[in-house]
Amino acid sequence: MTTGLTAGDLYCAVGDSANQVARLELPAAWRAGAAGSDAAGVAGEGAGEQRVRVTTLPFQAAGRIRSLACVPWGGPDGSLVLATSTALYRLPLGGSGAGSGAGAGAGAGAGAGAGAGAGAPELLVDGRGEETRFGEVRGLAVDREGNILLADCLTADVEVTYVRQVAPDGKVTGLVRVEEGPVRHPAILPNGCLALCNYIDYKLVLLHLGLEPPPLLPPAPAGPPRRTLHADMGALLDAQPDGTADLTLVVGGRRFPVHRLILTARCDFFKRRPAAFELLLRFIYTGAVDIPPALAAAVAELADRLLLPELCTDAQAVVLSSVSAKTVVGSLLWAERLGGSFSGLLSSLKAWYLKHHEEVRERAGTSVERLGNDSPRLLEELDGGVSRLAKRQRSEERGGRGGWGRGGPGRGAPGRGGAGGGGRGRRRRGG
């Protein structure tokens, strides 16, 4: 059995001698069945009981049909190629010509002649049409270009198989000799190998021939292109103004009708809190604005995107002035993510963290863990700064103690004078 090049057709050998061909036209419900469902499942779940139309083609081969395959040439819908033991037949598909077979090597399996290609013995003869001789055809496969590949052998020596190619122009050529025991049923794999089944030793023989496998599915019928989300959304934008927009953006004198819901769903810029945008507008109109700490980060980011550097600097100053042990890690990660004009704020936040690192670890230890997860490089830099700061402090302490010696401040003997001035003053003379 084989499938036709048009969706929904199957072909199989029928008759008492298996020398005729039947065409099975599958119902539409089966052709459009869900991927992965067999015909019975689709019929039972989606379309109920269905009938398959069966037609016997007006053709009769000279012997038992052993293999069938469809090729994309020779008829309006391609051709059906049939193989008996010693002959190939081609039945054009589509139109009114189906059923007339022209055999290549038809009707004869033996004859005189010298073989050509692949060192074929004299009973296997390459060529065209009736000059070709086959021994015992044991299966067909078709590549992407429509070339037929068949497994052929001599009855007298079934241990040796010859892979032969039949081109669309009818020329038969030997390709390779296979000495892996009796093999049959060739199939082209997606990697370009030809697979053959050894039915005696139960093994698979692979030949690396660099073939182009045929498409897994027949070409889709002509029709309108498949709709996609990005194409539909692009068409909606191109159709503006069509009365569906509920917002207009004005940039450089140009007006852009847009849809508020799409903007907020697709762009974080339009998700900013209205209060932050209100402060930005007031700054644009008046040149000054009081920024609450809770809105400082949103105002700074919005001002940076809208190219308002003065407002961005003012908002960053509010972020820095309101930072605490519990908020410094979040502010560090935020400033690092934005980069650019926020690099100065990032440096100031790092300095604040180094100065208050003990308080941060004591009061917000979980935020330090978050810092390690979200930005290990930044945490490593800060830990290195803490280590250097501690080392410098220890060095200063040791230097301060060693500079005065034993007679330094507070270490001189009570009541004694000295260069350090640690005594109680000068001793009076006389009475």
Coordinates of N, CA and C in Angstrom, one line a residue, residues 158-234:
V158 N 20.3 -15.0 -3.9 CA 19.5 -14.0 -3.1 C 20.3 -13.4 -2.0
E159 N 21.6 -13.8 -1.8 CA 22.4 -13.2 -0.8 C 23.0 -11.9 -1.2
V160 N 22.9 -11.6 -2.5 CA 23.5 -10.3 -3.0 C 22.3 -9.5 -3.6
T161 N 22.2 -8.2 -3.2 CA 21.2 -7.3 -3.7 C 21.8 -6.2 -4.4
Y162 N 21.2 -5.7 -5.4 CA 21.7 -4.6 -6.2 C 20.7 -3.4 -6.1
V163 N 21.2 -2.3 -5.6 CA 20.3 -1.1 -5.5 C 20.4 -0.4 -6.9
R164 N 19.3 -0.2 -7.5 CA 19.3 0.4 -8.9 C 18.3 1.6 -8.8
Q165 N 18.6 2.5 -9.7 CA 17.9 3.8 -9.8 C 17.2 3.9 -11.1
V166 N 15.9 4.3 -11.1 CA 15.1 4.6 -12.3 C 14.8 6.1 -12.3
A167 N 15.4 6.8 -13.3 CA 15.2 8.2 -13.4 C 13.9 8.5 -14.0
P168 N 13.4 9.8 -13.8 CA 12.1 10.2 -14.4 C 12.1 9.9 -16.0
D169 N 13.2 9.9 -16.6 CA 13.2 9.7 -18.1 C 13.2 8.2 -18.4
G170 N 13.1 7.3 -17.4 CA 13.0 5.9 -17.6 C 14.4 5.2 -17.6
K171 N 15.5 5.9 -17.5 CA 16.8 5.2 -17.6 C 17.1 4.5 -16.2
V172 N 17.5 3.2 -16.3 CA 17.8 2.4 -15.2 C 19.3 2.3 -15.0
T173 N 19.8 2.6 -13.8 CA 21.2 2.6 -13.5 C 21.5 1.9 -12.2
G174 N 22.5 1.0 -12.3 CA 23.0 0.4 -11.0 C 23.7 1.3 -10.1
L175 N 23.5 1.3 -8.8 CA 24.1 2.2 -7.9 C 25.1 1.5 -7.0
V176 N 24.7 0.4 -6.3 CA 25.6 -0.2 -5.4 C 25.2 -1.7 -5.2
R177 N 26.2 -2.5 -4.9 CA 26.0 -3.9 -4.6 C 26.0 -4.1 -3.1
V178 N 25.0 -4.9 -2.6 CA 24.9 -5.1 -1.1 C 25.0 -6.6 -0.9
E179 N 26.0 -6.9 -0.1 CA 26.3 -8.3 0.3 C 26.0 -8.6 1.7
E180 N 24.8 -8.2 2.2 CA 24.4 -8.4 3.6 C 23.3 -9.3 3.7
G181 N 23.2 -10.3 2.8 CA 22.1 -11.3 2.9 C 20.9 -10.7 2.1
P182 N 19.8 -11.5 2.1 CA 18.6 -11.1 1.4 C 18.0 -9.8 2.1
V183 N 17.9 -8.8 1.3 CA 17.3 -7.5 1.9 C 16.2 -7.1 1.0
R184 N 15.2 -6.3 1.5 CA 14.1 -5.8 0.8 C 13.5 -4.6 1.5
H185 N 12.5 -4.0 0.9 CA 11.7 -2.9 1.4 C 12.6 -1.7 1.7
P186 N 13.2 -1.1 0.6 CA 14.1 0.1 0.8 C 13.2 1.3 1.3
A187 N 13.9 2.1 2.1 CA 13.2 3.4 2.5 C 14.3 4.4 2.7
I188 N 14.0 5.6 2.4 CA 15.0 6.7 2.5 C 14.7 7.5 3.8
L189 N 15.8 7.5 4.6 CA 15.7 8.2 5.9 C 15.9 9.7 5.8
P190 N 15.5 10.4 6.8 CA 15.7 11.9 6.8 C 17.2 12.3 6.7
N191 N 18.1 11.4 7.1 CA 19.5 11.8 7.1 C 20.2 11.4 5.7
G192 N 19.4 11.0 4.7 CA 19.9 10.7 3.4 C 20.3 9.2 3.2
C193 N 20.2 8.4 4.3 CA 20.6 7.0 4.1 C 19.5 6.2 3.5
L194 N 19.8 5.1 2.8 CA 18.9 4.2 2.3 C 18.8 3.0 3.3
A195 N 17.7 2.7 3.8 CA 17.6 1.6 4.8 C 16.9 0.4 4.1
L196 N 17.5 -0.8 4.3 CA 16.9 -2.1 3.8 C 16.8 -3.1 4.9
C197 N 15.8 -3.9 4.8 CA 15.5 -4.9 5.9 C 16.0 -6.3 5.5
N198 N 16.9 -6.8 6.3 CA 17.3 -8.2 6.1 C 16.3 -9.1 6.9
Y199 N 15.4 -9.8 6.2 CA 14.3 -10.5 6.8 C 14.7 -11.9 7.3
I200 N 16.0 -12.3 7.0 CA 16.4 -13.6 7.6 C 17.1 -13.4 8.9
D201 N 18.1 -12.5 8.9 CA 18.9 -12.2 10.1 C 18.3 -11.1 11.0
Y202 N 17.1 -10.6 10.6 CA 16.4 -9.6 11.4 C 17.3 -8.4 11.8
K203 N 17.9 -7.8 10.7 CA 18.7 -6.6 10.9 C 18.4 -5.6 9.9
L204 N 18.8 -4.3 10.2 CA 18.6 -3.2 9.2 C 20.0 -2.8 8.6
V205 N 20.0 -2.7 7.3 CA 21.2 -2.4 6.6 C 21.0 -0.9 6.1
L206 N 22.0 -0.1 6.5 CA 22.0 1.3 6.1 C 23.1 1.6 5.1
L207 N 22.7 2.3 4.0 CA 23.6 2.7 3.0 C 23.7 4.2 2.9
H208 N 24.9 4.8 3.1 CA 25.1 6.2 3.1 C 25.2 6.7 1.7
L209 N 24.1 7.0 1.0 CA 24.1 7.4 -0.4 C 23.8 8.9 -0.6
G210 N 23.6 9.7 0.5 CA 23.4 11.1 0.4 C 22.1 11.4 -0.4
L211 N 21.1 10.7 -0.1 CA 19.8 10.9 -0.9 C 19.0 12.0 -0.2
E212 N 18.1 12.6 -1.0 CA 17.2 13.6 -0.5 C 15.8 13.0 -0.3
P213 N 15.4 12.8 1.0 CA 14.1 12.2 1.2 C 12.9 13.0 0.7
P214 N 11.9 12.3 0.4 CA 10.7 13.1 -0.1 C 10.0 13.8 1.1
P215 N 9.2 14.8 0.9 CA 8.5 15.4 2.0 C 7.6 14.5 2.7
L216 N 7.4 14.6 4.0 CA 6.6 13.7 4.8 C 5.1 13.9 4.5
L217 N 4.8 15.1 4.1 CA 3.3 15.4 3.8 C 3.2 15.9 2.3
P218 N 2.1 15.6 1.7 CA 1.9 16.2 0.4 C 1.8 17.7 0.4
P219 N 2.1 18.4 -0.7 CA 1.9 19.8 -0.7 C 0.5 20.3 -0.3
A220 N 0.5 21.3 0.5 CA -0.8 21.8 0.9 C -1.6 22.4 -0.3
P221 N -2.9 22.2 -0.3 CA -3.7 22.8 -1.4 C -3.6 24.3 -1.4
A222 N -3.7 24.8 -2.6 CA -3.7 26.3 -2.7 C -4.8 26.9 -2.0
G223 N -4.6 28.0 -1.4 CA -5.6 28.7 -0.6 C -5.0 30.0 0.0
P224 N -5.8 30.7 0.7 CA -5.3 31.9 1.4 C -4.2 31.6 2.3
P225 N -3.2 32.5 2.5 CA -2.2 32.3 3.5 C -2.7 32.1 4.9
R226 N -2.0 31.4 5.7 CA -2.4 31.1 7.1 C -2.3 32.4 7.9
R227 N -3.3 32.7 8.6 CA -3.2 33.9 9.4 C -2.4 33.7 10.6
T228 N -1.6 34.8 11.0 CA -0.8 34.8 12.2 C -1.0 36.0 13.0
L229 N -0.7 35.9 14.3 CA -1.0 37.0 15.2 C -0.2 38.3 14.8
H230 N 1.1 38.1 14.5 CA 1.9 39.3 14.2 C 1.4 40.0 12.9
A231 N 0.9 39.2 12.0 CA 0.4 39.7 10.7 C -0.9 40.5 11.0
D232 N -1.8 39.9 11.8 CA -3.1 40.6 12.1 C -2.8 41.9 12.9
M233 N -1.9 41.8 13.9 CA -1.7 43.0 14.6 C -1.0 44.1 13.8
G234 N -0.1 43.7 12.9 CA 0.5 44.7 12.0 C -0.6 45.3 11.0

